[in-house]
């Protein structure tokens, strides 16, 4: 007998999905504000067009490979549900959650890196999946708890960003030319949109309008608030002034860190996760600057470090009383094994993501090239890659059409640019 459709659960999932969709353009504003004004359109476009690329691939083949019946060893799904074939309206399945080269990278990375990892973590028969420890399924999983994507999304993307930083190298002028965010108001707007959308991201991963969804929503807000406050106070203590960018980045760090734990922990524990995220990510970003690692948007420091902390913190604080799942207890609730399971998940996802991302970028670099020329870097990605400017407050600047792009007049642009990076897409 098929499970009946619950209209309340369906309504919440439709709403949560719309919330999540808003996060991607929100991320574009967040990152766009952090770049210089000659690269803001290119940065926003990288986020926006990813909806198009992944939205199509997900329907055609991505969903089947991520959540379809396992093809063997819990590594990848099969093609049974290609084109969403036989994926009907009935409830079921697990919970989850240079321009041409950029499009190629996005398509390849989503299918070769994200989709397998999503299968490992979220599919019932994935080798890392907590679902696999359910008494109703074969006990083949390692029980790596990931409620909404801390492992599959944030550890995955953060480590991939590190690989990208190493392949791309430093921007022209890095360390000598000022490269501060061009629009802090845009950064705060993007963070606010992300915070709003994250309620759908985390609470929607409960799969319905349930008590666990309520816990996830409360925990999401609590962790973000604590992380924003922590980062702000640390920046005030270290620099003498509370940083607005720091408050926005701290909120995102808290959202990242609480993602895997949101449906498994109590509110006080979510505050601890937020505090850890604010502090660890703040010092990670300072360390990045000190060692001159040119991660222009601090994806490694916020998503990578925040995602790793959140995954491990889930192993510390998870409480079966929140989720109602007997296998979802952490160290502080008498199940030390959970820390090991979370650590295996972090290492496995991180190693796979780094190696495969590095190889993808190297191959693309040797074949089609992944970095613009120095002249294009000087002019900025908006004009050279898209033929448009974000701001036209004066009549000067580079002619957009007809004909090729001409050199910029004196003082029209600031030297240096943000080369496109894989981390900007996740």
Tab-separated table of N, CA, C and O in Angstrom, residues 231-338:
chain	number	residue	atom	x	y	z
A	231	UNK	N	32.209	36.238	16.006
A	231	UNK	CA	33.138	36.820	15.031
A	231	UNK	C	33.232	38.340	15.238
A	231	UNK	O	34.321	38.921	15.177
A	232	UNK	N	32.099	38.984	15.471
A	232	UNK	CA	32.093	40.436	15.678
A	232	UNK	C	32.924	40.831	16.894
A	232	UNK	O	33.739	41.765	16.840
A	233	UNK	N	32.740	40.132	17.989
A	233	UNK	CA	33.482	40.456	19.206
A	233	UNK	C	34.977	40.188	19.039
A	233	UNK	O	35.812	40.956	19.535
A	234	UNK	N	35.321	39.118	18.337
A	234	UNK	CA	36.731	38.832	18.102
A	234	UNK	C	37.377	39.895	17.227
A	234	UNK	O	38.523	40.312	17.470
A	235	UNK	N	36.657	40.333	16.189
A	235	UNK	CA	37.208	41.387	15.333
A	235	UNK	C	37.353	42.690	16.097
A	235	UNK	O	38.293	43.465	15.871
A	236	UNK	N	36.439	42.962	17.001
A	236	UNK	CA	36.490	44.153	17.850
A	236	UNK	C	37.700	44.089	18.780
A	236	UNK	O	38.445	45.051	18.950
A	237	UNK	N	37.880	42.913	19.364
A	237	UNK	CA	39.008	42.699	20.286
A	237	UNK	C	40.344	42.804	19.562
A	237	UNK	O	41.292	43.434	20.045
A	238	UNK	N	40.443	42.218	18.362
A	238	UNK	CA	41.722	42.175	17.655
A	238	UNK	C	42.023	43.468	16.897
A	238	UNK	O	43.175	43.887	16.813
A	239	UNK	N	40.982	44.096	16.337
A	239	UNK	CA	41.218	45.251	15.483
A	239	UNK	C	40.746	46.564	16.037
A	239	UNK	O	40.939	47.610	15.412
A	240	UNK	N	40.094	46.553	17.188
A	240	UNK	CA	39.643	47.791	17.801
A	240	UNK	C	38.288	48.270	17.328
A	240	UNK	O	37.728	49.212	17.886
A	241	UNK	N	37.715	47.620	16.293
A	241	UNK	CA	36.404	48.000	15.778
A	241	UNK	C	35.637	46.744	15.388
A	241	UNK	O	36.209	45.802	14.848
A	242	UNK	N	34.322	46.701	15.637
A	242	UNK	CA	33.516	45.539	15.236
A	242	UNK	C	33.305	45.546	13.724
A	242	UNK	O	32.832	46.533	13.160
A	243	UNK	N	33.642	44.474	13.075
A	243	UNK	CA	33.593	44.395	11.614
A	243	UNK	C	32.201	44.032	11.117
A	243	UNK	O	31.611	43.034	11.555
A	244	UNK	N	31.676	44.810	10.171
A	244	UNK	CA	30.385	44.497	9.559
A	244	UNK	C	30.513	43.261	8.671
A	244	UNK	O	29.673	42.355	8.720
A	245	UNK	N	31.568	43.218	7.857
A	245	UNK	CA	31.814	42.027	7.036
A	245	UNK	C	31.996	40.807	7.929
A	245	UNK	O	31.514	39.709	7.628
A	246	UNK	N	32.674	41.005	9.059
A	246	UNK	CA	32.884	39.901	9.990
A	246	UNK	C	31.588	39.368	10.566
A	246	UNK	O	31.420	38.160	10.728
A	247	UNK	N	30.655	40.258	10.878
A	247	UNK	CA	29.357	39.815	11.394
A	247	UNK	C	28.627	38.973	10.357
A	247	UNK	O	28.044	37.927	10.678
A	248	UNK	N	28.661	39.422	9.081
A	248	UNK	CA	28.002	38.670	8.020
A	248	UNK	C	28.690	37.329	7.795
A	248	UNK	O	28.035	36.280	7.668
A	249	UNK	N	30.023	37.333	7.740
A	249	UNK	CA	30.768	36.092	7.547
A	249	UNK	C	30.560	35.144	8.719
A	249	UNK	O	30.453	33.922	8.544
A	250	UNK	N	30.494	35.683	9.926
A	250	UNK	CA	30.260	34.846	11.096
A	250	UNK	C	28.916	34.156	11.046
A	250	UNK	O	28.793	32.972	11.383
A	251	UNK	N	27.882	34.894	10.610
A	251	UNK	CA	26.564	34.278	10.492
A	251	UNK	C	26.591	33.116	9.512
A	251	UNK	O	26.037	32.034	9.777
A	252	UNK	N	27.262	33.313	8.378
A	252	UNK	CA	27.357	32.238	7.386
A	252	UNK	C	28.140	31.056	7.952
A	252	UNK	O	27.774	29.894	7.751
A	253	UNK	N	29.204	31.335	8.692
A	253	UNK	CA	29.975	30.258	9.315
A	253	UNK	C	29.110	29.437	10.267
A	253	UNK	O	29.191	28.199	10.308
A	254	UNK	N	28.276	30.117	11.051
A	254	UNK	CA	27.383	29.404	11.958
A	254	UNK	C	26.362	28.565	11.215
A	254	UNK	O	26.040	27.444	11.627
A	255	UNK	N	25.833	29.107	10.129
A	255	UNK	CA	24.869	28.355	9.314
A	255	UNK	C	25.519	27.107	8.723
A	255	UNK	O	24.923	26.024	8.697
A	256	UNK	N	26.743	27.263	8.251
A	256	UNK	CA	27.481	26.130	7.701
A	256	UNK	C	27.678	25.052	8.762
A	256	UNK	O	27.408	23.866	8.549
A	257	UNK	N	28.173	25.465	9.935
A	257	UNK	CA	28.543	24.502	10.964
A	257	UNK	C	27.350	23.736	11.527
A	257	UNK	O	27.453	22.553	11.853
A	258	UNK	N	26.201	24.410	11.652
A	258	UNK	CA	25.052	23.746	12.275
A	258	UNK	C	24.320	22.846	11.286
A	258	UNK	O	23.481	22.021	11.694
A	259	UNK	N	24.614	22.961	10.011
A	259	UNK	CA	23.875	22.200	8.999
A	259	UNK	C	23.843	20.697	9.267
A	259	UNK	O	22.771	20.090	9.261
A	260	UNK	N	24.969	20.024	9.505
A	260	UNK	CA	24.891	18.574	9.733
A	260	UNK	C	24.243	18.202	11.060
A	260	UNK	O	23.733	17.098	11.223
A	261	UNK	N	24.247	19.133	12.011
A	261	UNK	CA	23.771	18.846	13.359
A	261	UNK	C	22.361	19.331	13.632
A	261	UNK	O	21.770	18.972	14.659
A	262	UNK	N	21.801	20.134	12.734
A	262	UNK	CA	20.597	20.898	13.050
A	262	UNK	C	19.419	20.045	13.504
A	262	UNK	O	18.645	20.468	14.361
A	263	UNK	N	19.262	18.857	12.966
A	263	UNK	CA	18.148	17.998	13.354
A	263	UNK	C	18.493	16.969	14.399
A	263	UNK	O	17.684	16.079	14.688
A	264	UNK	N	19.686	17.104	15.005
A	264	UNK	CA	20.154	16.084	15.947
A	264	UNK	C	20.524	16.625	17.320
A	264	UNK	O	20.803	15.834	18.223
A	265	UNK	N	20.569	17.961	17.506
A	265	UNK	CA	21.084	18.506	18.766
A	265	UNK	C	20.059	19.405	19.444
A	265	UNK	O	19.091	19.855	18.835
A	266	UNK	N	20.314	19.677	20.716
A	266	UNK	CA	19.488	20.589	21.501
A	266	UNK	C	19.910	22.043	21.243
A	266	UNK	O	21.035	22.301	20.798
A	267	UNK	N	19.043	23.023	21.565
A	267	UNK	CA	19.385	24.433	21.303
A	267	UNK	C	20.665	24.911	21.983
A	267	UNK	O	21.436	25.662	21.385
A	268	UNK	N	20.917	24.502	23.219
A	268	UNK	CA	22.138	24.953	23.885
A	268	UNK	C	23.377	24.422	23.173
A	268	UNK	O	24.407	25.111	23.098
A	269	UNK	N	23.282	23.211	22.656
A	269	UNK	CA	24.402	22.648	21.907
A	269	UNK	C	24.601	23.389	20.578
A	269	UNK	O	25.727	23.541	20.099
A	270	UNK	N	23.496	23.871	19.994
A	270	UNK	CA	23.637	24.644	18.760
A	270	UNK	C	24.365	25.961	19.021
A	270	UNK	O	25.106	26.460	18.161
A	271	UNK	N	24.170	26.534	20.214
A	271	UNK	CA	24.932	27.730	20.575
A	271	UNK	C	26.418	27.412	20.676
A	271	UNK	O	27.265	28.218	20.253
A	272	UNK	N	26.746	26.249	21.225
A	272	UNK	CA	28.153	25.842	21.313
A	272	UNK	C	28.744	25.650	19.918
A	272	UNK	O	29.890	26.034	19.652
A	273	UNK	N	27.959	25.078	19.025
A	273	UNK	CA	28.423	24.897	17.647
A	273	UNK	C	28.639	26.254	16.984
A	273	UNK	O	29.643	26.474	16.294
A	274	UNK	N	27.730	27.191	17.218
A	274	UNK	CA	27.876	28.525	16.654
A	274	UNK	C	29.092	29.252	17.206
A	274	UNK	O	29.825	29.918	16.461
A	275	UNK	N	29.340	29.120	18.505
A	275	UNK	CA	30.515	29.745	19.104
A	275	UNK	C	31.791	29.182	18.491
A	275	UNK	O	32.715	29.922	18.128
A	276	UNK	N	31.843	27.859	18.381
A	276	UNK	CA	33.013	27.232	17.779
A	276	UNK	C	33.225	27.673	16.350
A	276	UNK	O	34.352	27.927	15.912
A	277	UNK	N	32.133	27.780	15.593
A	277	UNK	CA	32.236	28.197	14.194
A	277	UNK	C	32.754	29.630	14.090
A	277	UNK	O	33.640	29.926	13.284
A	278	UNK	N	32.193	30.529	14.899
A	278	UNK	CA	32.624	31.917	14.851
A	278	UNK	C	34.102	32.067	15.168
A	278	UNK	O	34.832	32.805	14.487
A	279	UNK	N	34.565	31.353	16.199
A	279	UNK	CA	35.958	31.470	16.617
A	279	UNK	C	36.900	30.768	15.640
A	279	UNK	O	37.894	31.342	15.184
A	280	UNK	N	36.603	29.515	15.302
A	280	UNK	CA	37.499	28.746	14.436
A	280	UNK	C	37.609	29.358	13.042
A	280	UNK	O	38.702	29.443	12.471
A	281	UNK	N	36.479	29.782	12.482
A	281	UNK	CA	36.511	30.357	11.134
A	281	UNK	C	37.189	31.724	11.137
A	281	UNK	O	37.908	32.061	10.178
A	282	UNK	N	36.998	32.494	12.194
A	282	UNK	CA	37.683	33.789	12.301
A	282	UNK	C	39.201	33.591	12.282
A	282	UNK	O	39.921	34.250	11.509
A	283	UNK	N	39.685	32.692	13.101
A	283	UNK	CA	41.132	32.483	13.154
A	283	UNK	C	41.650	31.779	11.897
A	283	UNK	O	42.798	32.001	11.485
A	284	UNK	N	40.810	30.963	11.260
A	284	UNK	CA	41.213	30.337	10.001
A	284	UNK	C	41.412	31.389	8.913
A	284	UNK	O	42.359	31.315	8.124
A	285	UNK	N	40.525	32.379	8.872
A	285	UNK	CA	40.652	33.448	7.877
A	285	UNK	C	41.886	34.301	8.158
A	285	UNK	O	42.611	34.702	7.232
A	286	UNK	N	42.158	34.576	9.414
A	286	UNK	CA	43.376	35.327	9.759
A	286	UNK	C	44.628	34.536	9.392
A	286	UNK	O	45.612	35.114	8.892
A	287	UNK	N	44.598	33.237	9.622
A	287	UNK	CA	45.743	32.399	9.246
A	287	UNK	C	45.926	32.384	7.740
A	287	UNK	O	47.055	32.459	7.234
A	288	UNK	N	44.825	32.290	7.010
A	288	UNK	CA	44.898	32.315	5.545
A	288	UNK	C	45.583	33.579	5.050
A	288	UNK	O	46.429	33.542	4.157
A	289	UNK	N	45.223	34.713	5.648
A	289	UNK	CA	45.849	35.967	5.246
A	289	UNK	C	47.336	35.988	5.593
A	289	UNK	O	48.160	36.481	4.814
A	290	UNK	N	47.673	35.425	6.740
A	290	UNK	CA	49.074	35.447	7.175
A	290	UNK	C	49.959	34.593	6.279
A	290	UNK	O	51.100	34.972	5.986
A	291	UNK	N	49.467	33.441	5.844
A	291	UNK	CA	50.277	32.564	4.990
A	291	UNK	C	50.118	32.910	3.516
A	291	UNK	O	50.657	32.232	2.649
A	292	UNK	N	49.335	33.970	3.227
A	292	UNK	CA	49.141	34.489	1.867
A	292	UNK	C	48.552	33.437	0.917
A	292	UNK	O	48.974	33.302	-0.233
A	293	UNK	N	47.584	32.713	1.411
A	293	UNK	CA	46.806	31.809	0.561
A	293	UNK	C	45.692	32.634	-0.069
A	293	UNK	O	44.831	33.157	0.630
A	294	UNK	N	45.707	32.773	-1.392
A	294	UNK	CA	44.779	33.691	-2.047
A	294	UNK	C	43.421	33.034	-2.301
A	294	UNK	O	43.054	32.729	-3.436
A	295	UNK	N	42.690	32.837	-1.233
A	295	UNK	CA	41.294	32.384	-1.323
A	295	UNK	C	40.438	33.639	-1.225
A	295	UNK	O	40.098	34.100	-0.142
A	296	UNK	N	40.090	34.207	-2.382
A	296	UNK	CA	39.537	35.561	-2.424
A	296	UNK	C	38.230	35.701	-1.660
A	296	UNK	O	37.904	36.779	-1.170
A	297	UNK	N	37.457	34.622	-1.543
A	297	UNK	CA	36.163	34.701	-0.871
A	297	UNK	C	36.125	33.893	0.419
A	297	UNK	O	35.072	33.693	1.012
A	298	UNK	N	37.288	33.414	0.853
A	298	UNK	CA	37.407	32.667	2.108
A	298	UNK	C	36.439	31.492	2.189
A	298	UNK	O	35.838	31.217	3.232
A	299	UNK	N	36.333	30.783	1.089
A	299	UNK	CA	35.507	29.569	1.073
A	299	UNK	C	36.148	28.482	1.933
A	299	UNK	O	35.468	27.747	2.649
A	300	UNK	N	37.480	28.396	1.884
A	300	UNK	CA	38.174	27.392	2.687
A	300	UNK	C	37.967	27.666	4.168
A	300	UNK	O	37.618	26.773	4.943
A	301	UNK	N	38.163	28.924	4.563
A	301	UNK	CA	38.079	29.265	5.979
A	301	UNK	C	36.685	29.191	6.551
A	301	UNK	O	36.503	28.814	7.717
A	302	UNK	N	35.666	29.533	5.755
A	302	UNK	CA	34.289	29.551	6.265
A	302	UNK	C	33.585	28.218	6.001
A	302	UNK	O	33.107	27.562	6.926
A	303	UNK	N	33.528	27.801	4.743
A	303	UNK	CA	32.809	26.566	4.432
A	303	UNK	C	33.623	25.324	4.794
A	303	UNK	O	33.078	24.356	5.332
A	304	UNK	N	34.923	25.345	4.496
A	304	UNK	CA	35.749	24.186	4.801
A	304	UNK	C	35.899	23.960	6.292
A	304	UNK	O	35.535	22.905	6.827
A	305	UNK	N	36.442	24.964	6.978
A	305	UNK	CA	36.658	24.839	8.429
A	305	UNK	C	35.332	24.737	9.166
A	305	UNK	O	35.156	23.906	10.074
A	306	UNK	N	34.355	25.567	8.771
A	306	UNK	CA	33.046	25.502	9.423
A	306	UNK	C	32.364	24.163	9.202
A	306	UNK	O	31.741	23.615	10.121
A	307	UNK	N	32.471	23.624	7.994
A	307	UNK	CA	31.853	22.331	7.707
A	307	UNK	C	32.493	21.195	8.478
A	307	UNK	O	31.803	20.303	8.995
A	308	UNK	N	33.826	21.217	8.564
A	308	UNK	CA	34.533	20.170	9.322
A	308	UNK	C	34.165	20.242	10.800
A	308	UNK	O	33.872	19.222	11.435
A	309	UNK	N	34.179	21.463	11.367
A	309	UNK	CA	33.799	21.624	12.777
A	309	UNK	C	32.371	21.130	12.997
A	309	UNK	O	32.086	20.408	13.959
A	310	UNK	N	31.454	21.498	12.123
A	310	UNK	CA	30.068	21.094	12.299
A	310	UNK	C	29.884	19.589	12.239
A	310	UNK	O	29.111	19.008	13.022
A	311	UNK	N	30.600	18.933	11.323
A	311	UNK	CA	30.498	17.473	11.217
A	311	UNK	C	31.022	16.788	12.478
A	311	UNK	O	30.405	15.851	13.003
A	312	UNK	N	32.157	17.267	12.981
A	312	UNK	CA	32.720	16.683	14.199
A	312	UNK	C	31.867	17.018	15.423
A	312	UNK	O	31.681	16.172	16.313
A	313	UNK	N	31.345	18.247	15.461
A	313	UNK	CA	30.498	18.642	16.591
A	313	UNK	C	29.222	17.819	16.643
A	313	UNK	O	28.673	17.566	17.725
A	314	UNK	N	28.740	17.382	15.492
A	314	UNK	CA	27.576	16.490	15.480
A	314	UNK	C	27.898	15.207	16.232
A	314	UNK	O	27.054	14.675	16.978
A	315	UNK	N	29.107	14.713	16.059
A	315	UNK	CA	29.532	13.519	16.789
A	315	UNK	C	29.667	13.745	18.277
A	315	UNK	O	29.585	12.802	19.066
A	316	UNK	N	29.849	14.993	18.688
A	316	UNK	CA	29.945	15.313	20.110
A	316	UNK	C	28.585	15.497	20.760
A	316	UNK	O	28.314	14.981	21.843
A	317	UNK	N	27.678	16.214	20.072
A	317	UNK	CA	26.468	16.710	20.711
A	317	UNK	C	25.175	16.013	20.301
A	317	UNK	O	24.128	16.295	20.902
A	318	UNK	N	25.179	15.145	19.303
A	318	UNK	CA	23.938	14.539	18.824
A	318	UNK	C	23.195	13.848	19.967
A	318	UNK	O	23.792	13.211	20.832
A	319	UNK	N	21.868	14.024	19.953
A	319	UNK	CA	21.024	13.437	20.995
A	319	UNK	C	19.855	12.712	20.342
A	319	UNK	O	19.070	13.321	19.613
A	320	UNK	N	19.751	11.425	20.598
A	320	UNK	CA	18.667	10.634	20.010
A	320	UNK	C	17.305	11.164	20.406
A	320	UNK	O	16.324	10.988	19.672
A	321	UNK	N	17.225	11.844	21.535
A	321	UNK	CA	15.942	12.379	21.992
A	321	UNK	C	15.410	13.465	21.058
A	321	UNK	O	14.203	13.712	21.022
A	322	UNK	N	16.285	14.121	20.302
A	322	UNK	CA	15.857	15.167	19.369
A	322	UNK	C	15.295	14.561	18.100
A	322	UNK	O	14.224	14.936	17.623
A	323	UNK	N	16.023	13.612	17.543
A	323	UNK	CA	15.636	13.032	16.253
A	323	UNK	C	14.693	11.845	16.390
A	323	UNK	O	13.993	11.492	15.442
A	324	UNK	N	14.687	11.218	17.570
A	324	UNK	CA	13.902	10.003	17.734
A	324	UNK	C	14.559	8.787	17.119
A	324	UNK	O	13.947	7.719	17.031
A	325	UNK	N	15.819	8.916	16.708
A	325	UNK	CA	16.558	7.817	16.083
A	325	UNK	C	17.533	7.236	17.094
A	325	UNK	O	18.409	7.947	17.604
A	326	UNK	N	17.424	5.966	17.369
A	326	UNK	CA	18.221	5.344	18.425
A	326	UNK	C	19.718	5.403	18.145
A	326	UNK	O	20.533	5.383	19.070
A	327	UNK	N	20.100	5.500	16.860
A	327	UNK	CA	21.520	5.485	16.519
A	327	UNK	C	22.124	6.888	16.459
A	327	UNK	O	23.291	7.044	16.109
A	328	UNK	N	21.367	7.925	16.802
A	328	UNK	CA	21.825	9.310	16.638
A	328	UNK	C	22.204	9.941	17.965
A	328	UNK	O	21.732	11.016	18.324
A	329	UNK	N	23.049	9.259	18.744
A	329	UNK	CA	23.616	9.818	19.971
A	329	UNK	C	25.097	10.090	19.751
A	329	UNK	O	25.797	9.310	19.089
A	330	UNK	N	25.596	11.200	20.324
A	330	UNK	CA	26.997	11.542	20.214
A	330	UNK	C	27.774	11.221	21.466
A	330	UNK	O	27.265	10.595	22.403
A	331	UNK	N	29.018	11.674	21.505
A	331	UNK	CA	29.928	11.370	22.611
A	331	UNK	C	29.352	11.770	23.952
A	331	UNK	O	29.400	11.007	24.921
A	332	UNK	N	28.800	12.988	24.044
A	332	UNK	CA	28.305	13.477	25.323
A	332	UNK	C	26.977	12.862	25.724
A	332	UNK	O	26.453	13.164	26.797
A	333	UNK	N	26.462	11.996	24.881
A	333	UNK	CA	25.268	11.227	25.234
A	333	UNK	C	25.564	9.727	25.237
A	333	UNK	O	24.675	8.905	25.040
A	334	UNK	N	26.843	9.404	25.478
A	334	UNK	CA	27.220	8.023	25.724
A	334	UNK	C	27.618	7.201	24.520
A	334	UNK	O	27.789	5.986	24.641
A	335	UNK	N	27.815	7.822	23.358
A	335	UNK	CA	28.147	7.054	22.157
A	335	UNK	C	29.412	7.624	21.524
A	335	UNK	O	29.374	8.402	20.564
A	336	UNK	N	30.574	7.234	22.063
A	336	UNK	CA	31.847	7.758	21.590
A	336	UNK	C	32.135	7.355	20.146
A	336	UNK	O	32.854	8.071	19.425
A	337	UNK	N	31.590	6.222	19.696
A	337	UNK	CA	31.812	5.747	18.333
A	337	UNK	C	31.394	6.787	17.289
A	337	UNK	O	31.938	6.828	16.190
A	338	UNK	N	30.432	7.652	17.682
A	338	UNK	CA	29.928	8.614	16.709
A	338	UNK	C	31.005	9.592	16.257
A	338	UNK	O	31.003	10.036	15.108
